[in-house]
Amino acid sequence: MSLVLRELRFESAAYRRIELGDPYQIGFEERGVHIVVRGRCDLVLHDGGVQPLAAGDLVILPRGDAHVLRSSGGGARRTTVSGLELAMRAPGGSGADTVLVCGAFVVGEPDHPALRGLPRSIHIPGELGRWLGPFVDLLSAEAAEGAPGSELVTARLSDALIVRALRHHGDTVDQPGWLTGLRDPYVAAALNAIHSDLAQPWTVDSLARTVGLSRAAFAARFTSRVGEPVIGYLSSLRMQRARTLLRDQASTVAAVAAQVGYHSDVAFAAAFKRDSGTSPGAFRRNHLIQMYPIVTA
C-alpha cells in the first residue's frame, strides 16, 4: 500500500471547523474529508444517493465527486452554499445544531489506475472506526485554534487519517480494486513486482511465475480481486508513469520509454498515443506551455 500511496501523492489542504444551524446545505466540488463532531447530517452524492452521517462518523470522497452535506431528513428547500466560502467565515456559536470538520485534498496523479478501484465515498461510522477518536480530537482542535503551524499539523494528521481509512475500507469491504488485491498474497506480490519495476518486460506468464501460480489461475485471481485484467492494469500504470516522467524536462522520450518497459521508441509512442490521444513529444510541449505560458504585450 505504501508504494502505491507514494505514487498517488495525496496532498492535504487546510481543515476548517464549521458550525451550522438547521437548515443548511453545503456544496463541495473537490476530494473531501468530513468528520461529524456533533449532530447529524446527510451526504448527498451527485447521482442522488444519500448517506446519513452521525456524530463521530468519517466520510472521504477519494475520487473528487461533487457532493453536498445538508441537515438531516430532507424537509424544507435550502439554498446550496459553497463549502469553501463557508469555511472562510468565522465559526458560529456553541449552540450550533451540527459541527463539522471539513478538509480537502488533491491527488498528484489523478489518472493513476489504483484510483479506479476506490469507491466514490468511504464511510466509516464512529462506532466501527474506534481508532478515529484521537484523529477527530486532534483535527478538531487544530482546525478550531488556527494557531501558527496548524495547517502543517492538520496536513500530516490528514495523511495518516486517509491511510488508516483506506486500510480499514480494504479490510472490511469486498469490492474489486487494488485494496482488495492487497489482501490476496499472490495478487499483492504481483502488484508489488509491477509497481517496483515497471521497466521489466512483464507478461502474464512471467508474473504468474513470480508469484508461484499457473498462468490461468493467476490471471483469473488478479481480475477477480483487482477488477480488471493484469495486462490492462499494467498498461494503464505504464502510461500514467510515462506522463509523470514526461513532465520532467530532464528525461528524454527514449529514457521514459525504457523506464516504463518499452525497448522500442516507436512501440512506446504508438501505445502512448492510443492512451493519451497525442504523441509523447506533443504531450510534453503542451505541459510546458501550461506551466510557462507565453505572455504578450
C-alpha atoms as a printed R data frame, in Angstrom:
    type eleno elety resid chain resno       x       y       z
1   ATOM     1    CA   MET     A     1   0.000   0.000   0.000
2   ATOM     2    CA   SER     A     2   2.779   2.447   0.885
3   ATOM     3    CA   LEU     A     3   4.305   2.235  -2.599
4   ATOM     4    CA   VAL     A     4   1.011   2.982  -4.358
5   ATOM     5    CA   LEU     A     5   0.137   5.806  -1.963
6   ATOM     6    CA   ARG     A     6   3.515   7.430  -2.658
7   ATOM     7    CA   GLU     A     7   2.741   7.216  -6.376
8   ATOM     8    CA   LEU     A     8  -0.725   8.724  -5.917
9   ATOM     9    CA   ARG     A     9   0.776  11.635  -3.946
10  ATOM    10    CA   PHE     A    10  -2.111  12.647  -1.713
11  ATOM    11    CA   GLU     A    11  -1.648  16.250  -0.648
12  ATOM    12    CA   SER     A    12  -3.941  17.585   2.058
13  ATOM    13    CA   ALA     A    13  -5.264  21.105   2.237
14  ATOM    14    CA   ALA     A    14  -6.351  23.048   5.296
15  ATOM    15    CA   TYR     A    15  -9.157  21.847   7.546
16  ATOM    16    CA   ARG     A    16 -11.871  24.085   8.934
17  ATOM    17    CA   ARG     A    17 -14.330  23.671  11.785
18  ATOM    18    CA   ILE     A    18 -17.821  24.594  10.556
19  ATOM    19    CA   GLU     A    19 -20.701  25.197  12.975
20  ATOM    20    CA   LEU     A    20 -24.190  25.135  11.465
21  ATOM    21    CA   GLY     A    21 -27.779  25.780  12.429
22  ATOM    22    CA   ASP     A    22 -30.617  23.933  10.683
23  ATOM    23    CA   PRO     A    23 -31.487  24.016   7.864
24  ATOM    24    CA   TYR     A    24 -28.296  24.076   5.782
25  ATOM    25    CA   GLN     A    25 -26.909  22.685   2.534
26  ATOM    26    CA   ILE     A    26 -23.202  22.947   1.677
27  ATOM    27    CA   GLY     A    27 -21.768  22.113  -1.739
28  ATOM    28    CA   PHE     A    28 -18.261  20.743  -2.364
29  ATOM    29    CA   GLU     A    29 -16.520  20.240  -5.719
30  ATOM    30    CA   GLU     A    30 -13.276  18.562  -4.654
31  ATOM    31    CA   ARG     A    31 -11.921  15.473  -2.913
32  ATOM    32    CA   GLY     A    32 -13.104  15.937   0.630
33  ATOM    33    CA   VAL     A    33 -12.678  14.608   4.149
34  ATOM    34    CA   HIS     A    34 -15.570  15.293   6.523
35  ATOM    35    CA   ILE     A    35 -15.916  14.465  10.204
36  ATOM    36    CA   VAL     A    36 -19.168  14.937  12.101
37  ATOM    37    CA   VAL     A    37 -18.172  16.244  15.527
38  ATOM    38    CA   ARG     A    38 -21.690  16.977  16.768
39  ATOM    39    CA   GLY     A    39 -25.195  16.359  15.453
40  ATOM    40    CA   ARG     A    40 -26.273  14.643  12.251
41  ATOM    41    CA   CYS     A    41 -26.314  15.393   8.544
42  ATOM    42    CA   ASP     A    42 -26.800  13.760   5.153
43  ATOM    43    CA   LEU     A    43 -24.160  13.268   2.488
44  ATOM    44    CA   VAL     A    44 -25.736  13.614  -0.965
45  ATOM    45    CA   LEU     A    45 -23.713  12.411  -3.945
46  ATOM    46    CA   HIS     A    46 -24.057  13.765  -7.465
47  ATOM    47    CA   ASP     A    47 -26.077  10.698  -8.521
48  ATOM    48    CA   GLY     A    48 -28.671  11.419  -5.821
49  ATOM    49    CA   GLY     A    49 -27.515   8.776  -3.363
50  ATOM    50    CA   VAL     A    50 -27.945   9.791   0.293
51  ATOM    51    CA   GLN     A    51 -25.751   8.591   3.188
52  ATOM    52    CA   PRO     A    52 -26.882   9.597   6.703
53  ATOM    53    CA   LEU     A    53 -23.993  10.630   8.975
54  ATOM    54    CA   ALA     A    54 -23.936  10.814  12.767
55  ATOM    55    CA   ALA     A    55 -21.572  12.249  15.384
56  ATOM    56    CA   GLY     A    56 -18.183  10.518  15.227
57  ATOM    57    CA   ASP     A    57 -18.579   9.435  11.590
58  ATOM    58    CA   LEU     A    58 -15.926   9.984   8.943
59  ATOM    59    CA   VAL     A    59 -16.559  10.173   5.212
60  ATOM    60    CA   ILE     A    60 -13.934  10.538   2.460
61  ATOM    61    CA   LEU     A    61 -14.604  11.328  -1.200
62  ATOM    62    CA   PRO     A    62 -11.420   9.937  -2.807
63  ATOM    63    CA   ARG     A    63 -12.413  10.394  -6.456
64  ATOM    64    CA   GLY     A    64 -13.339  14.055  -6.339
65  ATOM    65    CA   ASP     A    65 -17.075  13.743  -6.970
66  ATOM    66    CA   ALA     A    66 -19.193  16.810  -6.353
67  ATOM    67    CA   HIS     A    67 -21.247  16.328  -3.192
68  ATOM    68    CA   VAL     A    68 -23.454  18.083  -0.668
69  ATOM    69    CA   LEU     A    69 -23.696  17.985   3.110
70  ATOM    70    CA   ARG     A    70 -27.144  19.008   4.323
71  ATOM    71    CA   SER     A    71 -29.154  18.963   7.527
72  ATOM    72    CA   SER     A    72 -30.788  15.587   8.107
73  ATOM    73    CA   GLY     A    73 -34.128  14.451   6.843
74  ATOM    74    CA   GLY     A    74 -34.671  16.494   3.688
75  ATOM    75    CA   GLY     A    75 -37.565  18.786   4.521
76  ATOM    76    CA   ALA     A    76 -37.500  22.487   3.708
77  ATOM    77    CA   ARG     A    77 -35.981  23.751   0.479
78  ATOM    78    CA   ARG     A    78 -32.441  25.001   1.032
79  ATOM    79    CA   THR     A    79 -30.010  27.162  -0.899
80  ATOM    80    CA   THR     A    80 -26.657  25.479  -1.501
81  ATOM    81    CA   VAL     A    81 -23.722  27.397  -0.038
82  ATOM    82    CA   SER     A    82 -20.164  26.818  -1.235
83  ATOM    83    CA   GLY     A    83 -18.154  24.802   1.281
84  ATOM    84    CA   LEU     A    84 -15.078  26.911   0.507
85  ATOM    85    CA   GLU     A    85 -16.970  30.143   1.138
86  ATOM    86    CA   LEU     A    86 -18.455  28.844   4.374
87  ATOM    87    CA   ALA     A    87 -15.078  27.592   5.629
88  ATOM    88    CA   MET     A    88 -13.680  31.102   5.332
89  ATOM    89    CA   ARG     A    89 -16.283  32.509   7.709
90  ATOM    90    CA   ALA     A    90 -15.793  32.676  11.466
91  ATOM    91    CA   PRO     A    91 -17.282  29.722  13.399
92  ATOM    92    CA   GLY     A    92 -20.754  30.173  14.861
93  ATOM    93    CA   GLY     A    93 -21.804  29.974  18.460
94  ATOM    94    CA   SER     A    94 -21.743  26.989  20.795
95  ATOM    95    CA   GLY     A    95 -25.475  26.389  20.221
96  ATOM    96    CA   ALA     A    96 -24.999  25.148  16.667
97  ATOM    97    CA   ASP     A    97 -27.069  22.096  15.702
98  ATOM    98    CA   THR     A    98 -24.225  20.484  13.742
99  ATOM    99    CA   VAL     A    99 -20.449  20.818  13.992
100 ATOM   100    CA   LEU     A   100 -18.285  19.516  11.155
101 ATOM   101    CA   VAL     A   101 -14.564  19.419  10.496
102 ATOM   102    CA   CYS     A   102 -14.091  19.583   6.731
103 ATOM   103    CA   GLY     A   103 -10.923  19.313   4.712
104 ATOM   104    CA   ALA     A   104  -9.866  18.786   1.131
105 ATOM   105    CA   PHE     A   105  -7.010  17.018  -0.584
106 ATOM   106    CA   VAL     A   106  -5.620  16.678  -4.080
107 ATOM   107    CA   VAL     A   107  -4.109  13.678  -5.823
108 ATOM   108    CA   GLY     A   108  -0.871  14.391  -7.630
109 ATOM   109    CA   GLU     A   109  -1.593  11.582 -10.119
110 ATOM   110    CA   PRO     A   110  -5.355  11.689 -10.774
111 ATOM   111    CA   ASP     A   111  -5.062   9.218 -13.687
112 ATOM   112    CA   HIS     A   112  -3.418   6.514 -11.584
113 ATOM   113    CA   PRO     A   113  -5.173   3.161 -12.200
114 ATOM   114    CA   ALA     A   114  -5.368   2.480  -8.449
115 ATOM   115    CA   LEU     A   115  -7.972   5.240  -8.154
116 ATOM   116    CA   ARG     A   116 -10.356   3.207 -10.317
117 ATOM   117    CA   GLY     A   117 -10.519   0.666  -7.524
118 ATOM   118    CA   LEU     A   118 -11.626   3.190  -4.912
119 ATOM   119    CA   PRO     A   119 -15.317   3.819  -4.238
120 ATOM   120    CA   ARG     A   120 -16.862   7.234  -4.719
121 ATOM   121    CA   SER     A   121 -17.256   7.561  -0.961
122 ATOM   122    CA   ILE     A   122 -15.768   5.786   2.045
123 ATOM   123    CA   HIS     A   123 -17.961   5.990   5.136
124 ATOM   124    CA   ILE     A   124 -16.608   4.835   8.484
125 ATOM   125    CA   PRO     A   125 -19.169   5.006  11.326
126 ATOM   126    CA   GLY     A   126 -17.719   6.214  14.593
127 ATOM   127    CA   GLU     A   127 -18.632   3.011  16.436
128 ATOM   128    CA   LEU     A   128 -16.743   0.879  13.879
129 ATOM   129    CA   GLY     A   129 -13.637   3.010  13.477
130 ATOM   130    CA   ARG     A   130 -12.714   3.271  17.141
131 ATOM   131    CA   TRP     A   131  -9.244   4.409  16.101
132 ATOM   132    CA   LEU     A   132 -10.890   7.571  14.728
133 ATOM   133    CA   GLY     A   133 -11.233   9.228  18.132
134 ATOM   134    CA   PRO     A   134  -7.693  10.648  18.507
135 ATOM   135    CA   PHE     A   135  -7.677  11.886  14.901
136 ATOM   136    CA   VAL     A   136 -11.048  13.583  15.338
137 ATOM   137    CA   ASP     A   137  -9.978  15.272  18.566
138 ATOM   138    CA   LEU     A   138  -6.647  16.497  17.189
139 ATOM   139    CA   LEU     A   139  -8.024  17.678  13.853
140 ATOM   140    CA   SER     A   140 -10.922  19.429  15.590
141 ATOM   141    CA   ALA     A   141  -8.571  21.192  17.994
142 ATOM   142    CA   GLU     A   142  -6.146  22.303  15.283
143 ATOM   143    CA   ALA     A   143  -8.938  23.422  12.957
144 ATOM   144    CA   ALA     A   144 -10.615  25.405  15.749
145 ATOM   145    CA   GLU     A   145  -7.461  27.059  17.108
146 ATOM   146    CA   GLY     A   146  -5.787  28.012  13.842
147 ATOM   147    CA   ALA     A   147  -2.512  28.528  15.708
148 ATOM   148    CA   PRO     A   148   0.829  29.003  13.891
149 ATOM   149    CA   GLY     A   149   1.738  25.761  12.160
150 ATOM   150    CA   SER     A   150  -1.804  24.358  12.363
151 ATOM   151    CA   GLU     A   151  -2.052  23.786   8.616
152 ATOM   152    CA   LEU     A   152   1.136  21.707   8.686
153 ATOM   153    CA   VAL     A   153  -0.141  19.671  11.640
154 ATOM   154    CA   THR     A   154  -3.553  19.077  10.059
155 ATOM   155    CA   ALA     A   155  -1.930  18.060   6.747
156 ATOM   156    CA   ARG     A   156   0.147  15.383   8.499
157 ATOM   157    CA   LEU     A   157  -2.840  14.205  10.547
158 ATOM   158    CA   SER     A   158  -4.945  14.104   7.394
159 ATOM   159    CA   ASP     A   159  -2.391  11.980   5.558
160 ATOM   160    CA   ALA     A   160  -2.418   9.464   8.416
161 ATOM   161    CA   LEU     A   161  -6.212   9.572   8.658
162 ATOM   162    CA   ILE     A   162  -6.670   8.873   4.926
163 ATOM   163    CA   VAL     A   163  -4.240   5.944   5.039
164 ATOM   164    CA   ARG     A   164  -5.989   4.441   8.077
165 ATOM   165    CA   ALA     A   165  -9.384   4.921   6.400
166 ATOM   166    CA   LEU     A   166  -8.224   3.243   3.191
167 ATOM   167    CA   ARG     A   167  -6.751   0.357   5.189
168 ATOM   168    CA   HIS     A   168  -9.997  -0.028   7.152
169 ATOM   169    CA   HIS     A   169 -12.018   0.018   3.938
170 ATOM   170    CA   GLY     A   170  -9.772  -2.564   2.310
171 ATOM   171    CA   ASP     A   171 -10.046  -4.837   5.342
172 ATOM   172    CA   THR     A   172 -13.821  -4.651   5.677
173 ATOM   173    CA   VAL     A   173 -15.285  -4.280   2.172
174 ATOM   174    CA   ASP     A   174 -15.064  -6.962  -0.513
175 ATOM   175    CA   GLN     A   175 -15.078  -4.675  -3.558
176 ATOM   176    CA   PRO     A   176 -12.719  -5.291  -6.504
177 ATOM   177    CA   GLY     A   177  -9.786  -2.879  -6.578
178 ATOM   178    CA   TRP     A   178  -6.141  -2.623  -5.585
179 ATOM   179    CA   LEU     A   179  -7.034  -2.544  -1.886
180 ATOM   180    CA   THR     A   180  -8.793  -5.898  -2.219
181 ATOM   181    CA   GLY     A   181  -5.860  -7.140  -4.282
182 ATOM   182    CA   LEU     A   182  -3.509  -6.360  -1.403
183 ATOM   183    CA   ARG     A   183  -5.444  -8.792   0.813
184 ATOM   184    CA   ASP     A   184  -4.571 -11.655  -1.540
185 ATOM   185    CA   PRO     A   185  -0.925 -12.697  -1.068
186 ATOM   186    CA   TYR     A   186  -0.499 -13.743  -4.712
187 ATOM   187    CA   VAL     A   187  -2.074 -10.620  -6.167
188 ATOM   188    CA   ALA     A   188  -0.258  -8.433  -3.630
189 ATOM   189    CA   ALA     A   189   3.056  -9.967  -4.706
190 ATOM   190    CA   ALA     A   190   2.240  -9.258  -8.361
191 ATOM   191    CA   LEU     A   191   1.238  -5.654  -7.606
192 ATOM   192    CA   ASN     A   192   4.452  -5.140  -5.665
193 ATOM   193    CA   ALA     A   193   6.514  -6.552  -8.542
194 ATOM   194    CA   ILE     A   194   4.774  -4.370 -11.116
195 ATOM   195    CA   HIS     A   195   4.967  -1.153  -9.134
196 ATOM   196    CA   SER     A   196   8.558  -1.783  -8.044
197 ATOM   197    CA   ASP     A   197   9.944  -2.408 -11.537
198 ATOM   198    CA   LEU     A   198   7.877  -1.169 -14.465
199 ATOM   199    CA   ALA     A   199  10.910  -1.477 -16.751
200 ATOM   200    CA   GLN     A   200  10.637  -5.274 -16.656
201 ATOM   201    CA   PRO     A   201   9.009  -6.795 -19.782
202 ATOM   202    CA   TRP     A   202   6.202  -8.234 -17.678
203 ATOM   203    CA   THR     A   203   3.789 -10.740 -19.179
204 ATOM   204    CA   VAL     A   204   1.009 -12.789 -17.611
205 ATOM   205    CA   ASP     A   205   3.352 -15.778 -17.721
206 ATOM   206    CA   SER     A   206   6.290 -14.037 -16.036
207 ATOM   207    CA   LEU     A   207   4.094 -12.538 -13.308
208 ATOM   208    CA   ALA     A   208   2.459 -15.918 -12.688
209 ATOM   209    CA   ARG     A   209   5.902 -17.495 -12.287
210 ATOM   210    CA   THR     A   210   6.973 -14.671  -9.963
211 ATOM   211    CA   VAL     A   211   4.087 -15.317  -7.563
212 ATOM   212    CA   GLY     A   212   4.091 -19.111  -7.931
213 ATOM   213    CA   LEU     A   213   0.789 -19.752  -9.721
214 ATOM   214    CA   SER     A   214  -0.210 -21.176 -13.074
215 ATOM   215    CA   ARG     A   215  -0.937 -18.667 -15.797
216 ATOM   216    CA   ALA     A   216  -4.688 -19.348 -15.813
217 ATOM   217    CA   ALA     A   217  -5.042 -19.319 -12.021
218 ATOM   218    CA   PHE     A   218  -3.074 -16.085 -11.667
219 ATOM   219    CA   ALA     A   219  -4.934 -14.266 -14.478
220 ATOM   220    CA   ALA     A   220  -8.331 -15.216 -13.028
221 ATOM   221    CA   ARG     A   221  -7.276 -14.331  -9.488
222 ATOM   222    CA   PHE     A   222  -5.919 -10.899 -10.450
223 ATOM   223    CA   THR     A   223  -9.016  -9.964 -12.451
224 ATOM   224    CA   SER     A   224 -11.317 -11.133  -9.676
225 ATOM   225    CA   ARG     A   225  -9.502  -9.203  -6.944
226 ATOM   226    CA   VAL     A   226  -8.487  -6.020  -8.782
227 ATOM   227    CA   GLY     A   227 -11.444  -5.746 -11.148
228 ATOM   228    CA   GLU     A   228  -9.515  -5.711 -14.423
229 ATOM   229    CA   PRO     A   229  -7.025  -7.968 -16.241
230 ATOM   230    CA   VAL     A   230  -3.406  -7.688 -15.146
231 ATOM   231    CA   ILE     A   231  -2.180  -6.517 -18.561
232 ATOM   232    CA   GLY     A   232  -4.798  -3.758 -18.607
233 ATOM   233    CA   TYR     A   233  -3.698  -2.601 -15.167
234 ATOM   234    CA   LEU     A   234  -0.036  -2.805 -16.171
235 ATOM   235    CA   SER     A   235  -0.604  -0.805 -19.375
236 ATOM   236    CA   SER     A   236  -2.545   1.919 -17.533
237 ATOM   237    CA   LEU     A   237   0.157   2.178 -14.875
238 ATOM   238    CA   ARG     A   238   2.885   2.445 -17.528
239 ATOM   239    CA   MET     A   239   1.076   5.259 -19.313
240 ATOM   240    CA   GLN     A   240   0.434   7.095 -16.051
241 ATOM   241    CA   ARG     A   241   4.095   6.783 -15.060
242 ATOM   242    CA   ALA     A   242   5.141   7.904 -18.561
243 ATOM   243    CA   ARG     A   243   3.066  11.086 -18.242
244 ATOM   244    CA   THR     A   244   4.698  11.794 -14.901
245 ATOM   245    CA   LEU     A   245   8.201  11.300 -16.327
246 ATOM   246    CA   LEU     A   246   7.468  13.346 -19.462
247 ATOM   247    CA   ARG     A   247   6.677  16.326 -17.266
248 ATOM   248    CA   ASP     A   248  10.300  16.149 -16.129
249 ATOM   249    CA   GLN     A   249  12.318  18.118 -18.673
250 ATOM   250    CA   ALA     A   250  15.446  16.125 -17.825
251 ATOM   251    CA   SER     A   251  14.030  12.833 -19.172
252 ATOM   252    CA   THR     A   252  14.233  12.138 -22.896
253 ATOM   253    CA   VAL     A   253  11.401  10.286 -24.610
254 ATOM   254    CA   ALA     A   254  13.739   7.325 -25.147
255 ATOM   255    CA   ALA     A   255  14.629   7.288 -21.440
256 ATOM   256    CA   VAL     A   256  10.955   7.433 -20.463
257 ATOM   257    CA   ALA     A   257  10.147   4.558 -22.819
258 ATOM   258    CA   ALA     A   258  12.847   2.385 -21.233
259 ATOM   259    CA   GLN     A   259  11.745   3.221 -17.682
260 ATOM   260    CA   VAL     A   260   8.180   2.075 -18.329
261 ATOM   261    CA   GLY     A   261   9.081  -1.171 -20.065
262 ATOM   262    CA   TYR     A   262   9.298  -0.301 -23.769
263 ATOM   263    CA   HIS     A   263  12.524  -1.139 -25.603
264 ATOM   264    CA   SER     A   264  11.290   0.496 -28.812
265 ATOM   265    CA   ASP     A   265  10.569   4.227 -29.043
266 ATOM   266    CA   VAL     A   266   8.131   3.524 -31.870
267 ATOM   267    CA   ALA     A   267   6.141   0.995 -29.841
268 ATOM   268    CA   PHE     A   268   6.083   3.366 -26.865
269 ATOM   269    CA   ALA     A   269   4.928   6.323 -28.972
270 ATOM   270    CA   ALA     A   270   2.145   4.238 -30.527
271 ATOM   271    CA   ALA     A   271   0.941   2.986 -27.133
272 ATOM   272    CA   PHE     A   272   1.118   6.475 -25.636
273 ATOM   273    CA   LYS     A   273  -0.905   7.989 -28.472
274 ATOM   274    CA   ARG     A   274  -3.566   5.275 -28.197
275 ATOM   275    CA   ASP     A   275  -3.896   6.027 -24.486
276 ATOM   276    CA   SER     A   276  -3.495   9.824 -24.407
277 ATOM   277    CA   GLY     A   277  -4.567  10.865 -27.892
278 ATOM   278    CA   THR     A   278  -1.281  12.647 -28.532
279 ATOM   279    CA   SER     A   279   2.375  11.828 -29.039
280 ATOM   280    CA   PRO     A   280   4.859  11.875 -26.123
281 ATOM   281    CA   GLY     A   281   6.609  14.933 -27.587
282 ATOM   282    CA   ALA     A   282   3.353  16.850 -28.038
283 ATOM   283    CA   PHE     A   283   2.268  15.942 -24.511
284 ATOM   284    CA   ARG     A   284   5.498  17.376 -23.130
285 ATOM   285    CA   ARG     A   285   5.210  20.559 -25.195
286 ATOM   286    CA   ASN     A   286   1.608  21.112 -24.079
287 ATOM   287    CA   HIS     A   287   2.644  20.611 -20.469
288 ATOM   288    CA   LEU     A   288   5.441  23.182 -20.801
289 ATOM   289    CA   ILE     A   289   3.062  25.683 -22.413
290 ATOM   290    CA   GLN     A   290   0.648  25.263 -19.493
291 ATOM   291    CA   MET     A   291   3.443  25.637 -16.972
292 ATOM   292    CA   TYR     A   292   5.162  28.557 -18.697
293 ATOM   293    CA   PRO     A   293   2.588  30.388 -20.845
294 ATOM   294    CA   ILE     A   294   3.906  32.996 -23.235
295 ATOM   295    CA   VAL     A   295   2.719  36.436 -22.193
296 ATOM   296    CA   THR     A   296   2.417  39.003 -24.944
297 ATOM   297    CA   ALA     A   297   2.047  42.725 -24.509
